[in-house]
């Protein structure tokens, strides 16, 4: 509390009071007035914007008012509230106000910030007070004129005098003069000054005309055979000068029902039925049998006539049989057989006239939900041009209709008249956007991928001629002084599509695409101090024909348990066999243009492995993506008796209970002919157990299904199983009907999944899971596996029929989804400029077992995404309540090489992992070697905790809500993300013609291009062995050698640090890339590149591979190699192997070619692969690089001991070396004269050469 002594005593009276006859108010002297004005200017202890009204004539003060106490937010003496309580005590317009505290201190003397207004009153706010003070308790009073005559408030404006529409008139408003004393009769001057009436101009609204409601439809002019009826409406208008647009009468067809006529049906046999809908053959009986594709009878199938499909004539019994009496058997009798989950079949029965019976046998195949086989493609057009977007779906039955959407809104069929194709003519800019189609059939619907249509206004350039910035990294010793960096802007073109000059714009796929690509380049020299580098810089972009590189999917198919290859396995796409795996399980598939989803089925003809369906991702920008395909080994078959009830357990693991059971009733097996099989059955049931994470890679498909609206949605699996039943005698495949599947509910740790559990089967043609049946509760006795005794358990039971060789799944749909941000880098430095594109990132969702978060009970979905320029976003299941309700394993593979994840031991470093605290702790990040250093480092495990939008720490990645996909894809590199990196030594690559190896569309045709052919990339490596205690950087300088256009010109530079051989002391080796010899981009002449191998240390060449040396001698011209510190050669044209120390690989993707070549080089073989350097195998060159002994003082030491002499010596050295421009490592092409090829050089000339080298300045 403040004492009275702390309060400044100043009387405040607002506004200034000038009273001529009243002494109630208090006059300010000049000193007080000055003090108030200063306070007002300071804005600290003054009223806010009080408008002063000067009082003239006699005035009087009201009594003091205090209606509020300074509690809560402050003290408020509102004039409105005072009038409410003391209506007659305050005049309508006070001319002044005074405020004092309850201690009778004037407001300006309190030091408090207060506010006043003659319209609103007085108030003081606690939070505005300095030093945390609270407002005092104030009293206020007001000054009013004792005798008043005043105007009342103006009344509202009256109506406009004009009444017609769109006219001008006058509006009037008035006020009254109010006096408090009687007015003298002879008073000539008015009591109030001013006018009591005001006028203004007004106008009426414009004239309008609108239709009234439609009347009811009139009666139809005909009751059958077609008539018409009408309805009318009236035009309601303000004037005769306006009219309503449209018709006042509408006509509608009616009475469409046909008028009764005599039956016109002509029956080849029998007579017409009473309703004339069919032909009836008295005494004739139609027999039928309906079987599945595996010969199992189909009960409950509906039998109808094709022209009356809604009228069911019969249903099949439990044995798949039906009878229809009175049915005719002529050629015009067409039966329609249908049942849920089967494709309907139309068939004509065969007749037997002698017995008056007919017989029909129908085989129903499983129905298929529609799937897209042709997706709409991206188009770019100018305004006024045309475009057609095409979509086609297949399925059984075929789709009935198509719907097209633009930016998510259904297009009006009446306007566009679309079917499979959407035709857009005379395009407008507003029609730009995203388009997709939706195909609908009896079994469901499916949506295509979206295609963007860009419509540009006429005259708008589709390609900016000015290149975009593109920084090329220079060698570490080539720092540019202008930018103080080792990057140089070489420019690039965006490669976006152009409209181009189309000869015909109504194709589904444009015949020749146009892209914004390089038009002109110029050669520049980059000054690096003691040397210079040439570079080709983009100077102009223009629309030109697009480069369309091949898109390939490569890989290897091996067993999940021991990597045994699937040799000569059949590769099936759709229903067509497209290839065979190799002896080592390898395969290469070309992706057709327009493909959006690539589904491949690997079938083992030897029946050693189960059929495995894979959905492959690929890079649309070209090249190949490598996939390591794992397949499950088929379980050895057991003998069961077809005449007994058989139980087969699913998921038998040591120490664990089975997840479920297959229960097969007696006599359930059938041959393909429909005959019931009796005898011994060879039964093989292979279960992919989600509790065993090692089998996750072998899971087929991508665990997606199609929802009711055609959207692709994820599933969560509790196990998959493949069944194979065969005749013991002849190995014929058997079908089985009425098989029960029991799932033990104790294995479903997320209870909300139990009601949603379903049985699914995988469609091998589409890779999509399709629903087989629902589950219901039952009680059954369980045991075996890890149980010591049998007991009654609660099971989910579902019924299925094994109709085809499909994979079955115990799954639940899952809606709690998120995205996970992952990036891949060239090294563990995690530089933003060294991100890798084309890396396949895979995520496997897991459900943890209670108390053991690393032991999953069920997988979620399997997703793979290829990293782009901004990393990758992978869909995953997540939970906002329980952080570890879902976990995931994430891996990264590039060209068959597994990348390492950021380490989690020995210390959790957020800067290395890429995720900030405290969110990192919540995600419980662990690399795969977190608890066991002996394990591989190529996977990471995380909790999928959905981010809390109210927690700022969780709104910046690496996990994003499913609705924030765009935020995930566009997240800056500084945002949280998970990291993978290549375990690779320091390396550097420089191309004179810039090219991004992970985006083949950036290739430019130039004689100095490192890769001369964008359709085929040949990678060449030479293995260099280093003897020395330290690892050494090795460089290759690659010049044009024999081609007249490139001779002596630089192609590029490659630097790589040697890798230590852990099995040999003081030994390392480097796999060094060099420019391959061969045709250049014009395919006119071969160039054998001039290669110089230069270790960047004190090294001496001690040996050269004899076979390589012999090859170079036999293929002249031969280079002189008199310099012991380097090695030069003309690049071999032939693909030499490990015996020469040269490793050559050709592929449609440059990175894949390099990865394979490096793996072979590390292994020292021509067909192997290793990531551990074997320095003694397959070596081309050997250098000895000992540490240089320190025999003299360093420059710094000499400057300290004798600075004058040292500086003088430095000046002399500089003068002597002035003008010396000979560079170390220069090589010449020497053609041997006849008879002298391979002649050894004399020792004398060699020594002279060495002496010359010693005088050259070191690089």
mmCIF file of C-alpha atoms in Angstrom, residues 140-339:
data_model
loop_
_atom_site.group_PDB
_atom_site.id
_atom_site.type_symbol
_atom_site.label_atom_id
_atom_site.label_comp_id
_atom_site.label_asym_id
_atom_site.label_seq_id
_atom_site.Cartn_x
_atom_site.Cartn_y
_atom_site.Cartn_z
ATOM 1 C CA UNK A 140 -16.698 12.177 -9.713
ATOM 2 C CA UNK A 141 -18.973 15.117 -10.230
ATOM 3 C CA UNK A 142 -20.146 17.015 -13.314
ATOM 4 C CA UNK A 143 -20.735 20.699 -14.161
ATOM 5 C CA UNK A 144 -24.035 21.567 -15.854
ATOM 6 C CA UNK A 145 -25.651 24.904 -16.935
ATOM 7 C CA UNK A 146 -28.338 25.897 -14.341
ATOM 8 C CA UNK A 147 -30.827 27.127 -16.980
ATOM 9 C CA UNK A 148 -30.749 25.129 -20.164
ATOM 10 C CA UNK A 149 -32.447 25.041 -23.483
ATOM 11 C CA UNK A 150 -31.093 22.288 -25.649
ATOM 12 C CA UNK A 151 -31.859 20.242 -28.723
ATOM 13 C CA UNK A 152 -32.885 16.626 -28.512
ATOM 14 C CA UNK A 153 -31.123 14.034 -30.698
ATOM 15 C CA UNK A 154 -32.044 13.991 -34.352
ATOM 16 C CA UNK A 155 -34.805 11.597 -35.261
ATOM 17 C CA UNK A 156 -34.207 8.928 -37.931
ATOM 18 C CA UNK A 157 -34.393 9.954 -41.564
ATOM 19 C CA UNK A 158 -37.842 9.700 -43.011
ATOM 20 C CA UNK A 159 -38.775 7.787 -46.124
ATOM 21 C CA UNK A 160 -37.787 9.034 -49.547
ATOM 22 C CA UNK A 161 -40.370 11.180 -51.262
ATOM 23 C CA UNK A 162 -39.804 9.313 -54.542
ATOM 24 C CA UNK A 163 -41.858 6.127 -54.878
ATOM 25 C CA UNK A 164 -41.050 4.944 -58.409
ATOM 26 C CA UNK A 165 -37.990 2.760 -58.982
ATOM 27 C CA UNK A 166 -34.774 4.381 -60.136
ATOM 28 C CA UNK A 167 -36.028 7.907 -59.133
ATOM 29 C CA UNK A 168 -34.697 10.852 -57.019
ATOM 30 C CA UNK A 169 -36.476 12.440 -54.010
ATOM 31 C CA UNK A 170 -36.005 14.161 -50.614
ATOM 32 C CA UNK A 171 -35.554 12.756 -47.085
ATOM 33 C CA UNK A 172 -36.303 14.754 -43.892
ATOM 34 C CA UNK A 173 -35.365 14.416 -40.230
ATOM 35 C CA UNK A 174 -36.281 16.614 -37.215
ATOM 36 C CA UNK A 175 -35.343 17.466 -33.620
ATOM 37 C CA UNK A 176 -36.993 19.350 -30.756
ATOM 38 C CA UNK A 177 -35.924 22.244 -28.547
ATOM 39 C CA UNK A 178 -36.302 21.399 -24.831
ATOM 40 C CA UNK A 179 -36.372 24.152 -22.115
ATOM 41 C CA UNK A 180 -36.465 23.724 -18.337
ATOM 42 C CA UNK A 181 -38.264 27.087 -17.717
ATOM 43 C CA UNK A 182 -41.526 28.484 -19.092
ATOM 44 C CA UNK A 183 -41.041 30.473 -22.258
ATOM 45 C CA UNK A 184 -42.327 34.133 -22.132
ATOM 46 C CA UNK A 185 -45.177 34.843 -24.412
ATOM 47 C CA UNK A 186 -43.453 37.778 -26.002
ATOM 48 C CA UNK A 187 -40.087 36.042 -26.413
ATOM 49 C CA UNK A 188 -39.037 36.655 -30.008
ATOM 50 C CA UNK A 189 -35.629 34.946 -30.036
ATOM 51 C CA UNK A 190 -35.710 31.141 -30.065
ATOM 52 C CA UNK A 191 -34.593 29.331 -26.939
ATOM 53 C CA UNK A 192 -32.294 27.011 -28.976
ATOM 54 C CA UNK A 193 -29.889 28.120 -31.648
ATOM 55 C CA UNK A 194 -30.001 26.244 -35.003
ATOM 56 C CA UNK A 195 -32.521 24.531 -37.275
ATOM 57 C CA UNK A 196 -35.029 21.972 -36.135
ATOM 58 C CA UNK A 197 -35.250 20.249 -39.539
ATOM 59 C CA UNK A 198 -32.722 18.839 -42.072
ATOM 60 C CA UNK A 199 -33.195 17.652 -45.673
ATOM 61 C CA UNK A 200 -31.076 15.525 -48.042
ATOM 62 C CA UNK A 201 -31.357 14.012 -51.488
ATOM 63 C CA UNK A 202 -32.311 10.311 -51.809
ATOM 64 C CA UNK A 203 -32.893 7.771 -54.557
ATOM 65 C CA UNK A 204 -34.869 4.574 -54.993
ATOM 66 C CA UNK A 205 -33.367 1.190 -56.032
ATOM 67 C CA UNK A 206 -32.990 0.335 -59.729
ATOM 68 C CA UNK A 207 -35.934 -1.242 -61.445
ATOM 69 C CA UNK A 208 -35.912 -5.021 -61.292
ATOM 70 C CA UNK A 209 -37.688 -7.973 -62.806
ATOM 71 C CA UNK A 210 -37.726 -11.518 -61.379
ATOM 72 C CA UNK A 211 -39.625 -14.725 -61.948
ATOM 73 C CA UNK A 212 -42.186 -15.901 -59.488
ATOM 74 C CA UNK A 213 -42.443 -19.572 -58.435
ATOM 75 C CA UNK A 214 -43.415 -22.234 -60.933
ATOM 76 C CA UNK A 215 -46.938 -23.450 -60.868
ATOM 77 C CA UNK A 216 -47.763 -27.116 -60.388
ATOM 78 C CA UNK A 217 -47.418 -29.390 -63.404
ATOM 79 C CA UNK A 218 -50.555 -29.682 -65.432
ATOM 80 C CA UNK A 219 -52.158 -32.988 -66.353
ATOM 81 C CA UNK A 220 -50.508 -35.214 -68.956
ATOM 82 C CA UNK A 221 -51.922 -35.102 -72.452
ATOM 83 C CA UNK A 222 -51.756 -38.907 -72.709
ATOM 84 C CA UNK A 223 -51.842 -41.725 -70.167
ATOM 85 C CA UNK A 224 -49.571 -44.061 -72.186
ATOM 86 C CA UNK A 225 -47.490 -44.053 -75.281
ATOM 87 C CA UNK A 226 -45.981 -40.649 -74.547
ATOM 88 C CA UNK A 227 -47.570 -37.271 -73.781
ATOM 89 C CA UNK A 228 -46.725 -33.819 -72.506
ATOM 90 C CA UNK A 229 -47.515 -31.601 -69.554
ATOM 91 C CA UNK A 230 -46.748 -27.947 -68.838
ATOM 92 C CA UNK A 231 -46.200 -25.506 -66.004
ATOM 93 C CA UNK A 232 -45.955 -21.712 -65.949
ATOM 94 C CA UNK A 233 -44.543 -18.820 -63.964
ATOM 95 C CA UNK A 234 -45.131 -15.068 -63.876
ATOM 96 C CA UNK A 235 -42.679 -12.189 -64.238
ATOM 97 C CA UNK A 236 -42.771 -9.765 -61.303
ATOM 98 C CA UNK A 237 -41.324 -6.359 -62.308
ATOM 99 C CA UNK A 238 -41.163 -2.804 -60.967
ATOM 100 C CA UNK A 239 -41.618 -0.990 -64.275
ATOM 101 C CA UNK A 240 -42.464 -1.597 -67.870
ATOM 102 C CA UNK A 241 -38.887 -0.870 -68.902
ATOM 103 C CA UNK A 242 -37.450 -4.149 -67.523
ATOM 104 C CA UNK A 243 -38.136 -7.769 -68.405
ATOM 105 C CA UNK A 244 -37.357 -11.249 -66.992
ATOM 106 C CA UNK A 245 -34.871 -13.453 -68.819
ATOM 107 C CA UNK A 246 -35.883 -17.004 -69.684
ATOM 108 C CA UNK A 247 -39.092 -18.812 -70.578
ATOM 109 C CA UNK A 248 -42.355 -18.480 -68.719
ATOM 110 C CA UNK A 249 -43.521 -21.960 -69.652
ATOM 111 C CA UNK A 250 -41.878 -25.424 -69.456
ATOM 112 C CA UNK A 251 -42.916 -28.622 -71.201
ATOM 113 C CA UNK A 252 -42.110 -32.096 -69.879
ATOM 114 C CA UNK A 253 -42.595 -35.527 -71.361
ATOM 115 C CA UNK A 254 -44.961 -37.843 -69.502
ATOM 116 C CA UNK A 255 -47.056 -40.933 -69.960
ATOM 117 C CA UNK A 256 -44.020 -42.964 -71.070
ATOM 118 C CA UNK A 257 -45.587 -46.238 -70.080
ATOM 119 C CA UNK A 258 -46.204 -48.269 -73.246
ATOM 120 C CA UNK A 259 -49.787 -48.712 -74.187
ATOM 121 C CA UNK A 260 -50.975 -52.306 -73.889
ATOM 122 C CA UNK A 261 -50.502 -54.217 -77.117
ATOM 123 C CA UNK A 262 -50.703 -57.810 -78.108
ATOM 124 C CA UNK A 263 -47.579 -59.874 -77.261
ATOM 125 C CA UNK A 264 -45.185 -59.720 -80.218
ATOM 126 C CA UNK A 265 -42.606 -62.179 -78.838
ATOM 127 C CA UNK A 266 -41.762 -64.983 -81.298
ATOM 128 C CA UNK A 267 -40.587 -68.156 -79.590
ATOM 129 C CA UNK A 268 -38.551 -70.692 -81.621
ATOM 130 C CA UNK A 269 -39.609 -73.190 -78.976
ATOM 131 C CA UNK A 270 -42.615 -73.218 -76.679
ATOM 132 C CA UNK A 271 -44.897 -70.247 -76.190
ATOM 133 C CA UNK A 272 -44.650 -66.732 -74.715
ATOM 134 C CA UNK A 273 -45.214 -66.382 -71.001
ATOM 135 C CA UNK A 274 -48.262 -64.555 -69.703
ATOM 136 C CA UNK A 275 -46.330 -61.327 -69.226
ATOM 137 C CA UNK A 276 -44.631 -61.789 -72.628
ATOM 138 C CA UNK A 277 -41.227 -61.601 -70.957
ATOM 139 C CA UNK A 278 -39.862 -65.014 -71.979
ATOM 140 C CA UNK A 279 -40.548 -68.231 -73.802
ATOM 141 C CA UNK A 280 -41.942 -71.185 -71.872
ATOM 142 C CA UNK A 281 -41.343 -74.802 -72.911
ATOM 143 C CA UNK A 282 -43.818 -77.055 -71.166
ATOM 144 C CA UNK A 283 -42.334 -80.321 -69.919
ATOM 145 C CA UNK A 284 -38.742 -79.199 -70.476
ATOM 146 C CA UNK A 285 -36.273 -79.283 -67.537
ATOM 147 C CA UNK A 286 -33.009 -77.364 -67.366
ATOM 148 C CA UNK A 287 -30.286 -78.847 -65.121
ATOM 149 C CA UNK A 288 -27.227 -76.851 -64.092
ATOM 150 C CA UNK A 289 -24.048 -77.047 -62.043
ATOM 151 C CA UNK A 290 -21.986 -74.102 -60.813
ATOM 152 C CA UNK A 291 -18.365 -74.610 -59.703
ATOM 153 C CA UNK A 292 -15.510 -72.355 -58.705
ATOM 154 C CA UNK A 293 -12.228 -72.178 -60.640
ATOM 155 C CA UNK A 294 -10.799 -74.966 -58.493
ATOM 156 C CA UNK A 295 -13.835 -77.226 -58.895
ATOM 157 C CA UNK A 296 -15.516 -76.425 -55.555
ATOM 158 C CA UNK A 297 -19.357 -76.300 -55.795
ATOM 159 C CA UNK A 298 -20.762 -72.798 -55.425
ATOM 160 C CA UNK A 299 -23.960 -72.794 -53.322
ATOM 161 C CA UNK A 300 -26.439 -69.921 -53.360
ATOM 162 C CA UNK A 301 -25.639 -68.735 -56.885
ATOM 163 C CA UNK A 302 -28.491 -66.828 -58.576
ATOM 164 C CA UNK A 303 -29.793 -68.049 -61.948
ATOM 165 C CA UNK A 304 -31.764 -65.612 -64.133
ATOM 166 C CA UNK A 305 -32.431 -64.844 -67.764
ATOM 167 C CA UNK A 306 -29.998 -62.297 -69.165
ATOM 168 C CA UNK A 307 -32.788 -60.036 -70.460
ATOM 169 C CA UNK A 308 -34.471 -60.079 -67.005
ATOM 170 C CA UNK A 309 -31.540 -60.173 -64.553
ATOM 171 C CA UNK A 310 -33.606 -59.001 -61.574
ATOM 172 C CA UNK A 311 -35.973 -61.989 -61.741
ATOM 173 C CA UNK A 312 -34.216 -64.940 -60.057
ATOM 174 C CA UNK A 313 -35.429 -68.212 -61.606
ATOM 175 C CA UNK A 314 -33.403 -70.555 -59.339
ATOM 176 C CA UNK A 315 -30.569 -70.780 -56.796
ATOM 177 C CA UNK A 316 -27.888 -73.448 -56.523
ATOM 178 C CA UNK A 317 -28.016 -75.887 -53.599
ATOM 179 C CA UNK A 318 -25.123 -76.973 -51.357
ATOM 180 C CA UNK A 319 -23.698 -79.100 -54.151
ATOM 181 C CA UNK A 320 -23.831 -76.279 -56.678
ATOM 182 C CA UNK A 321 -26.817 -77.736 -58.583
ATOM 183 C CA UNK A 322 -30.049 -76.087 -59.802
ATOM 184 C CA UNK A 323 -33.157 -76.933 -61.865
ATOM 185 C CA UNK A 324 -35.497 -74.686 -63.881
ATOM 186 C CA UNK A 325 -38.678 -76.354 -65.175
ATOM 187 C CA UNK A 326 -40.216 -74.950 -68.365
ATOM 188 C CA UNK A 327 -37.013 -73.246 -69.498
ATOM 189 C CA UNK A 328 -36.315 -73.460 -73.185
ATOM 190 C CA UNK A 329 -32.926 -74.485 -74.506
ATOM 191 C CA UNK A 330 -32.800 -72.646 -77.809
ATOM 192 C CA UNK A 331 -29.925 -70.484 -78.995
ATOM 193 C CA UNK A 332 -31.768 -67.356 -77.885
ATOM 194 C CA UNK A 333 -32.042 -68.514 -74.275
ATOM 195 C CA UNK A 334 -29.222 -66.809 -72.393
ATOM 196 C CA UNK A 335 -28.743 -67.541 -68.698
ATOM 197 C CA UNK A 336 -27.039 -65.169 -66.246
ATOM 198 C CA UNK A 337 -25.273 -66.878 -63.293
ATOM 199 C CA UNK A 338 -24.108 -64.599 -60.502
ATOM 200 C CA UNK A 339 -22.980 -64.603 -56.881
#
